[in-house]
PDB file of C-alpha atoms in Angstrom:
ATOM      1  CA  MET O   1      32.223  31.626 -46.940  1.00 89.00           C
ATOM      2  CA  ILE O   2      33.398  31.500 -43.414  1.00 96.00           C
ATOM      3  CA  LYS O   3      33.005  34.712 -41.681  1.00 97.00           C
ATOM      4  CA  ALA O   4      33.434  33.147 -37.797  1.00 98.00           C
ATOM      5  CA  ILE O   5      35.545  30.663 -35.896  1.00 98.00           C
ATOM      6  CA  ILE O   6      34.467  29.332 -32.917  1.00 98.00           C
ATOM      7  CA  PHE O   7      36.995  27.154 -30.588  1.00 98.00           C
ATOM      8  CA  ASP O   8      36.553  24.830 -28.330  1.00 97.00           C
ATOM      9  CA  LEU O   9      38.834  25.636 -25.011  1.00 95.00           C
ATOM     10  CA  ASP O  10      40.124  21.733 -24.002  1.00 90.00           C
ATOM     11  CA  GLY O  11      42.228  19.919 -26.209  1.00 90.00           C
ATOM     12  CA  VAL O  12      41.879  22.871 -28.748  1.00 96.00           C
ATOM     13  CA  ILE O  13      43.496  25.746 -26.766  1.00 97.00           C
ATOM     14  CA  VAL O  14      44.703  24.733 -24.172  1.00 95.00           C
ATOM     15  CA  ASP O  15      44.877  21.363 -21.835  1.00 89.00           C
ATOM     16  CA  THR O  16      43.371  21.450 -19.006  1.00 84.00           C
ATOM     17  CA  ALA O  17      41.642  17.473 -19.733  1.00 79.00           C
ATOM     18  CA  ARG O  18      44.359  16.317 -17.354  1.00 86.00           C
ATOM     19  CA  TYR O  19      42.780  18.770 -14.743  1.00 89.00           C
ATOM     20  CA  HIS O  20      40.296  16.915 -15.184  1.00 88.00           C
ATOM     21  CA  PHE O  21      41.610  13.734 -15.045  1.00 91.00           C
ATOM     22  CA  LEU O  22      43.601  14.349 -11.530  1.00 94.00           C
ATOM     23  CA  ALA O  23      40.074  16.090  -9.638  1.00 95.00           C
ATOM     24  CA  TRP O  24      37.857  13.078 -11.449  1.00 95.00           C
ATOM     25  CA  LYS O  25      40.474   9.908 -10.390  1.00 96.00           C
ATOM     26  CA  ARG O  26      40.651  11.667  -7.014  1.00 97.00           C
ATOM     27  CA  LEU O  27      36.921  11.407  -7.039  1.00 97.00           C
ATOM     28  CA  ALA O  28      36.897   8.111  -8.683  1.00 97.00           C
ATOM     29  CA  ASP O  29      39.903   7.229  -5.751  1.00 97.00           C
ATOM     30  CA  GLU O  30      37.039   8.059  -3.007  1.00 96.00           C
ATOM     31  CA  LEU O  31      34.477   6.472  -3.835  1.00 96.00           C
ATOM     32  CA  ALA O  32      36.876   3.171  -4.697  1.00 96.00           C
ATOM     33  CA  ILE O  33      36.212   3.141  -8.301  1.00 96.00           C
ATOM     34  CA  PRO O  34      38.699   2.355 -10.705  1.00 95.00           C
ATOM     35  CA  PHE O  35      39.383   4.884 -13.272  1.00 95.00           C
ATOM     36  CA  THR O  36      41.776   5.592 -15.938  1.00 93.00           C
ATOM     37  CA  GLU O  37      42.813   7.826 -18.471  1.00 89.00           C
ATOM     38  CA  THR O  38      40.858   5.694 -21.072  1.00 89.00           C
ATOM     39  CA  ASP O  39      37.879   5.999 -18.705  1.00 91.00           C
ATOM     40  CA  ASN O  40      39.006   9.973 -18.474  1.00 89.00           C
ATOM     41  CA  GLU O  41      38.421  10.228 -22.595  1.00 83.00           C
ATOM     42  CA  ARG O  42      34.673   9.545 -22.457  1.00 86.00           C
ATOM     43  CA  LEU O  43      34.187  12.850 -20.589  1.00 86.00           C
ATOM     44  CA  LYS O  44      35.508  14.777 -23.155  1.00 77.00           C
ATOM     45  CA  GLY O  45      33.155  17.523 -24.475  1.00 69.00           C
ATOM     46  CA  VAL O  46      29.951  16.596 -21.614  1.00 77.00           C
ATOM     47  CA  SER O  47      28.696  18.099 -19.187  1.00 79.00           C
ATOM     48  CA  ARG O  48      30.142  18.599 -15.703  1.00 86.00           C
ATOM     49  CA  MET O  49      27.088  16.509 -14.615  1.00 90.00           C
ATOM     50  CA  ARG O  50      26.839  13.565 -17.345  1.00 90.00           C
ATOM     51  CA  SER O  51      30.310  13.544 -16.938  1.00 92.00           C
ATOM     52  CA  MET O  52      29.035  12.111 -12.900  1.00 95.00           C
ATOM     53  CA  GLU O  53      26.763   9.344 -13.895  1.00 95.00           C
ATOM     54  CA  ILE O  54      29.459   7.979 -16.436  1.00 95.00           C
ATOM     55  CA  LEU O  55      31.886   7.857 -13.503  1.00 96.00           C
ATOM     56  CA  LEU O  56      29.097   6.199 -11.343  1.00 96.00           C
ATOM     57  CA  GLU O  57      28.322   4.236 -14.439  1.00 96.00           C
ATOM     58  CA  ILE O  58      31.740   2.741 -14.332  1.00 95.00           C
ATOM     59  CA  GLY O  59      31.613   2.176 -10.162  1.00 96.00           C
ATOM     60  CA  GLY O  60      28.177   0.515 -10.899  1.00 96.00           C
ATOM     61  CA  ILE O  61      26.955   3.017  -8.158  1.00 96.00           C
ATOM     62  CA  THR O  62      23.654   4.581  -8.162  1.00 95.00           C
ATOM     63  CA  MET O  63      22.722   7.478  -5.880  1.00 95.00           C
ATOM     64  CA  SER O  64      20.219  10.852  -5.821  1.00 96.00           C
ATOM     65  CA  GLU O  65      20.521  13.857  -7.461  1.00 95.00           C
ATOM     66  CA  THR O  66      21.187  15.944  -5.356  1.00 96.00           C
ATOM     67  CA  GLU O  67      24.257  13.070  -3.959  1.00 96.00           C
ATOM     68  CA  LYS O  68      25.394  13.439  -7.502  1.00 96.00           C
ATOM     69  CA  GLU O  69      25.081  17.551  -7.801  1.00 95.00           C
ATOM     70  CA  LYS O  70      27.439  17.608  -4.489  1.00 96.00           C
ATOM     71  CA  LEU O  71      30.334  15.248  -5.701  1.00 97.00           C
ATOM     72  CA  ALA O  72      30.285  16.654  -9.342  1.00 95.00           C
ATOM     73  CA  ASN O  73      30.993  20.277  -7.107  1.00 94.00           C
ATOM     74  CA  ARG O  74      33.328  18.714  -4.867  1.00 96.00           C
ATOM     75  CA  LYS O  75      35.269  17.906  -8.494  1.00 95.00           C
ATOM     76  CA  ASN O  76      35.240  20.907  -9.401  1.00 91.00           C
ATOM     77  CA  THR O  77      36.730  22.677  -6.721  1.00 94.00           C
ATOM     78  CA  TRP O  78      39.818  20.903  -7.142  1.00 95.00           C
ATOM     79  CA  PHE O  79      39.373  21.444 -10.341  1.00 90.00           C
ATOM     80  CA  VAL O  80      39.506  25.243  -9.894  1.00 89.00           C
ATOM     81  CA  ASP O  81      42.128  24.449  -7.831  1.00 93.00           C
ATOM     82  CA  TYR O  82      44.151  23.138 -10.241  1.00 91.00           C
ATOM     83  CA  VAL O  83      43.954  25.506 -12.776  1.00 88.00           C
ATOM     84  CA  GLU O  84      44.451  28.953 -10.856  1.00 88.00           C
ATOM     85  CA  ARG O  85      47.749  27.815 -10.928  1.00 89.00           C
ATOM     86  CA  MET O  86      47.902  27.712 -14.545  1.00 91.00           C
ATOM     87  CA  LEU O  87      50.373  29.926 -16.185  1.00 92.00           C
ATOM     88  CA  PRO O  88      49.654  31.568 -19.421  1.00 94.00           C
ATOM     89  CA  GLU O  89      52.477  30.168 -20.748  1.00 95.00           C
ATOM     90  CA  GLU O  90      49.905  26.660 -20.444  1.00 95.00           C
ATOM     91  CA  ILE O  91      48.839  27.924 -24.618  1.00 97.00           C
ATOM     92  CA  TYR O  92      49.326  25.780 -27.121  1.00 97.00           C
ATOM     93  CA  PRO O  93      52.055  26.611 -29.495  1.00 97.00           C
ATOM     94  CA  GLY O  94      50.620  29.054 -32.657  1.00 97.00           C
ATOM     95  CA  VAL O  95      47.298  29.684 -30.931  1.00 98.00           C
ATOM     96  CA  LYS O  96      47.420  32.864 -29.641  1.00 97.00           C
ATOM     97  CA  PRO O  97      49.344  33.938 -33.404  1.00 97.00           C
ATOM     98  CA  LEU O  98      46.284  32.845 -34.672  1.00 97.00           C
ATOM     99  CA  LEU O  99      43.009  34.427 -33.279  1.00 97.00           C
ATOM    100  CA  GLU O 100      45.326  37.440 -33.855  1.00 97.00           C
ATOM    101  CA  LYS O 101      45.632  36.681 -37.611  1.00 96.00           C
ATOM    102  CA  LEU O 102      42.357  35.679 -37.883  1.00 96.00           C
ATOM    103  CA  ARG O 103      40.797  39.118 -36.001  1.00 95.00           C
ATOM    104  CA  GLN O 104      43.195  40.986 -38.799  1.00 96.00           C
ATOM    105  CA  ARG O 105      41.346  39.090 -41.436  1.00 95.00           C
ATOM    106  CA  GLY O 106      38.052  40.475 -40.161  1.00 96.00           C
ATOM    107  CA  ILE O 107      37.314  36.747 -39.244  1.00 97.00           C
ATOM    108  CA  GLN O 108      34.785  37.261 -35.788  1.00 98.00           C
ATOM    109  CA  VAL O 109      36.271  34.789 -33.246  1.00 98.00           C
ATOM    110  CA  ALA O 110      34.352  32.688 -30.674  1.00 98.00           C
ATOM    111  CA  LEU O 111      34.643  30.583 -27.540  1.00 98.00           C
ATOM    112  CA  ALA O 112      32.076  27.721 -27.263  1.00 98.00           C
ATOM    113  CA  SER O 113      33.157  25.911 -24.231  1.00 95.00           C
ATOM    114  CA  SER O 114      31.044  23.055 -22.087  1.00 88.00           C
ATOM    115  CA  SER O 115      33.252  24.169 -19.342  1.00 86.00           C
ATOM    116  CA  LYS O 116      31.625  26.685 -16.469  1.00 85.00           C
ATOM    117  CA  ASN O 117      35.409  28.110 -16.306  1.00 86.00           C
ATOM    118  CA  ALA O 118      36.022  28.488 -19.376  1.00 92.00           C
ATOM    119  CA  LYS O 119      36.128  32.816 -18.550  1.00 93.00           C
ATOM    120  CA  THR O 120      38.361  31.818 -15.961  1.00 91.00           C
ATOM    121  CA  VAL O 121      40.647  30.111 -17.892  1.00 93.00           C
ATOM    122  CA  ILE O 122      41.029  32.276 -20.694  1.00 96.00           C
ATOM    123  CA  GLN O 123      41.874  35.428 -18.058  1.00 95.00           C
ATOM    124  CA  LEU O 124      44.538  32.932 -16.788  1.00 94.00           C
ATOM    125  CA  LEU O 125      45.861  32.927 -20.421  1.00 95.00           C
ATOM    126  CA  HIS O 126      45.607  36.630 -21.009  1.00 96.00           C
ATOM    127  CA  ILE O 127      43.506  35.484 -24.354  1.00 97.00           C
ATOM    128  CA  GLN O 128      40.285  36.580 -23.152  1.00 97.00           C
ATOM    129  CA  GLU O 129      40.676  40.223 -25.340  1.00 97.00           C
ATOM    130  CA  LEU O 130      40.638  37.984 -28.233  1.00 97.00           C
ATOM    131  CA  PHE O 131      37.315  36.410 -28.642  1.00 98.00           C
ATOM    132  CA  GLU O 132      33.824  38.506 -29.689  1.00 97.00           C
ATOM    133  CA  VAL O 133      31.748  36.042 -27.868  1.00 98.00           C
ATOM    134  CA  VAL O 134      32.299  33.993 -25.175  1.00 98.00           C
ATOM    135  CA  VAL O 135      29.993  30.980 -24.495  1.00 98.00           C
ATOM    136  CA  ASP O 136      30.179  28.500 -21.556  1.00 95.00           C
ATOM    137  CA  GLY O 137      28.319  26.134 -19.358  1.00 91.00           C
ATOM    138  CA  THR O 138      26.878  28.117 -17.898  1.00 93.00           C
ATOM    139  CA  MET O 139      24.685  29.308 -20.631  1.00 96.00           C
ATOM    140  CA  ILE O 140      23.751  26.486 -22.023  1.00 95.00           C
ATOM    141  CA  VAL O 141      20.982  23.611 -21.231  1.00 92.00           C
ATOM    142  CA  HIS O 142      21.858  20.687 -23.477  1.00 91.00           C
ATOM    143  CA  SER O 143      26.304  19.582 -24.012  1.00 86.00           C
ATOM    144  CA  LYS O 144      27.682  18.503 -26.881  1.00 89.00           C
ATOM    145  CA  PRO O 145      26.601  16.719 -29.648  1.00 92.00           C
ATOM    146  CA  ASP O 146      23.061  18.693 -29.292  1.00 95.00           C
ATOM    147  CA  PRO O 147      24.021  22.363 -31.347  1.00 98.00           C
ATOM    148  CA  GLU O 148      23.017  24.013 -28.278  1.00 98.00           C
ATOM    149  CA  ILE O 149      26.380  25.781 -27.638  1.00 98.00           C
ATOM    150  CA  PHE O 150      27.469  26.317 -31.343  1.00 98.00           C
ATOM    151  CA  LEU O 151      23.794  28.032 -32.261  1.00 98.00           C
ATOM    152  CA  LEU O 152      24.097  30.581 -28.984  1.00 98.00           C
ATOM    153  CA  ALA O 153      27.913  31.687 -30.400  1.00 98.00           C
ATOM    154  CA  ALA O 154      26.142  31.917 -33.666  1.00 98.00           C
ATOM    155  CA  MET O 155      23.481  34.034 -32.694  1.00 98.00           C
ATOM    156  CA  ARG O 156      25.434  36.378 -30.770  1.00 98.00           C
ATOM    157  CA  LEU O 157      27.908  36.800 -33.064  1.00 98.00           C
ATOM    158  CA  GLY O 158      25.236  37.400 -35.940  1.00 98.00           C
ATOM    159  CA  ILE O 159      26.746  35.442 -38.196  1.00 98.00           C
ATOM    160  CA  PRO O 160      24.385  32.582 -39.667  1.00 98.00           C
ATOM    161  CA  PRO O 161      24.904  29.170 -38.653  1.00 98.00           C
ATOM    162  CA  LYS O 162      26.077  27.564 -42.596  1.00 96.00           C
ATOM    163  CA  GLU O 163      28.567  30.622 -42.369  1.00 97.00           C
ATOM    164  CA  CYS O 164      30.719  29.074 -38.891  1.00 98.00           C
ATOM    165  CA  LEU O 165      33.600  26.795 -38.903  1.00 98.00           C
ATOM    166  CA  VAL O 166      33.939  25.359 -35.309  1.00 98.00           C
ATOM    167  CA  VAL O 167      37.544  23.873 -34.480  1.00 98.00           C
ATOM    168  CA  GLU O 168      37.041  21.127 -31.785  1.00 97.00           C
ATOM    169  CA  ASP O 169      39.115  18.476 -30.359  1.00 93.00           C
ATOM    170  CA  ALA O 170      36.053  15.723 -29.353  1.00 90.00           C
ATOM    171  CA  GLU O 171      34.130  13.277 -31.706  1.00 91.00           C
ATOM    172  CA  ALA O 172      30.906  14.564 -29.858  1.00 91.00           C
ATOM    173  CA  GLY O 173      32.038  18.506 -30.774  1.00 94.00           C
ATOM    174  CA  VAL O 174      32.331  17.156 -34.297  1.00 96.00           C
ATOM    175  CA  GLU O 175      28.534  16.163 -33.881  1.00 97.00           C
ATOM    176  CA  ALA O 176      28.157  19.576 -32.870  1.00 97.00           C
ATOM    177  CA  ALA O 177      28.691  22.065 -35.332  1.00 98.00           C
ATOM    178  CA  HIS O 178      26.710  19.799 -38.261  1.00 97.00           C
ATOM    179  CA  ALA O 179      23.841  19.519 -36.438  1.00 98.00           C
ATOM    180  CA  ALA O 180      24.226  23.547 -36.214  1.00 98.00           C
ATOM    181  CA  GLY O 181      24.569  23.387 -40.136  1.00 97.00           C
ATOM    182  CA  MET O 182      28.514  24.397 -39.553  1.00 97.00           C
ATOM    183  CA  ARG O 183      31.435  22.887 -40.578  1.00 97.00           C
ATOM    184  CA  CYS O 184      34.195  21.493 -38.408  1.00 97.00           C
ATOM    185  CA  LEU O 185      38.414  21.392 -37.870  1.00 97.00           C
ATOM    186  CA  GLY O 186      38.724  18.900 -35.791  1.00 97.00           C
ATOM    187  CA  ILE O 187      42.240  18.763 -33.677  1.00 97.00           C
ATOM    188  CA  GLY O 188      43.662  15.729 -32.822  1.00 94.00           C
ATOM    189  CA  SER O 189      43.357  12.358 -34.668  1.00 92.00           C
ATOM    190  CA  PRO O 190      41.571  11.874 -38.297  1.00 95.00           C
ATOM    191  CA  GLU O 191      40.069   8.377 -36.989  1.00 95.00           C
ATOM    192  CA  GLN O 192      38.356   9.280 -34.459  1.00 92.00           C
ATOM    193  CA  LEU O 193      37.319  12.772 -36.362  1.00 96.00           C
ATOM    194  CA  PHE O 194      36.968  11.313 -39.461  1.00 95.00           C
ATOM    195  CA  LYS O 195      33.116  12.856 -39.955  1.00 96.00           C
ATOM    196  CA  ALA O 196      35.029  16.632 -39.804  1.00 96.00           C
ATOM    197  CA  GLU O 197      35.878  18.464 -42.532  1.00 95.00           C
ATOM    198  CA  LYS O 198      39.170  18.673 -42.582  1.00 96.00           C
ATOM    199  CA  VAL O 199      41.450  17.023 -39.347  1.00 97.00           C
ATOM    200  CA  ILE O 200      45.506  18.151 -37.937  1.00 97.00           C
ATOM    201  CA  SER O 201      47.343  17.448 -35.030  1.00 96.00           C
ATOM    202  CA  LYS O 202      47.658  21.072 -33.775  1.00 96.00           C
ATOM    203  CA  THR O 203      45.839  24.221 -33.750  1.00 97.00           C
ATOM    204  CA  GLY O 204      48.940  26.432 -33.847  1.00 96.00           C
ATOM    205  CA  ASP O 205      48.720  24.642 -37.394  1.00 96.00           C
ATOM    206  CA  PHE O 206      45.598  26.185 -38.524  1.00 96.00           C
ATOM    207  CA  THR O 207      46.641  28.099 -41.998  1.00 93.00           C
ATOM    208  CA  MET O 208      44.321  30.675 -43.941  1.00 91.00           C
ATOM    209  CA  GLU O 209      44.853  28.173 -46.958  1.00 92.00           C
ATOM    210  CA  MET O 210      43.154  25.557 -44.976  1.00 93.00           C
ATOM    211  CA  LEU O 211      40.219  28.174 -44.331  1.00 91.00           C
ATOM    212  CA  HIS O 212      39.735  28.780 -47.863  1.00 89.00           C
ATOM    213  CA  GLU O 213      40.429  24.637 -48.676  1.00 91.00           C
ATOM    214  CA  ILE O 214      37.826  23.753 -46.050  1.00 90.00           C
ATOM    215  CA  GLU O 215      35.107  26.835 -48.120  1.00 87.00           C
ATOM    216  CA  GLU O 216      35.804  24.906 -51.870  1.00 84.00           C
ATOM    217  CA  LYS O 217      35.335  21.486 -50.399  1.00 76.00           C
ATOM    218  CA  ASP O 218      31.776  22.885 -49.223  1.00 68.00           C
ATOM    219  CA  LYS O 219      30.957  24.274 -52.636  1.00 61.00           C
ATOM    220  CA  ILE O 220      32.141  21.123 -54.374  1.00 56.00           C
ATOM    221  CA  GLY O 221      30.480  19.324 -51.737  1.00 55.00           C
ATOM    222  CA  LYS O 222      26.597  21.251 -52.756  1.00 53.00           C
ATOM    223  CA  LEU O 223      27.637  20.562 -56.117  1.00 43.00           C
ATOM    224  CA  GLU O 224      27.352  16.716 -56.309  1.00 50.00           C
ATOM    225  CA  ASP O 225      23.953  17.133 -54.669  1.00 47.00           C
TER     226      ASP O 225
END
């Protein structure tokens, strides 16, 4: 039985991906690296430094770790500037009522985001009180698809991984959820997130019936094994 749901942030609760793109694009332009929205898809769900490395790979540029960190921090300053203008209305439709309903049903709710700015974002959206646990990029060593972030969230909730459901919009996130021994609800494209137990287009479309469907699917899978 699923007793906890762990939500990713970007692309699941709010669209901060466009702010990341604007900041990375600004840095890429400074470095004369061609960088498109398609390239930006590669940065979803991975750490800031890994994103920096991918950007440099695209441009065929090598530099020291110190230089990488300096540039990544500059990008983050720009990102935070964009994010701090975020309004509560930017939360995806239906997400806040969903979080409230889950808590009313006795299901624990956590946030697990690789972003080091996750706490700032949920404060700006006025939803910080709806999460029992928040795990962000400042609290982990390994980024997705490593399961560390989800295992830490489960540990802090006091819920076994097998009783947790992850809500993710990135392939790396789905892989991380499964590596943690958790089930996963994908948000977005069924073609991209086909490894998830179920995929829906928007987080706000999630229903309790879907939760039971995922639980039943898991039971059937165990019987077949």
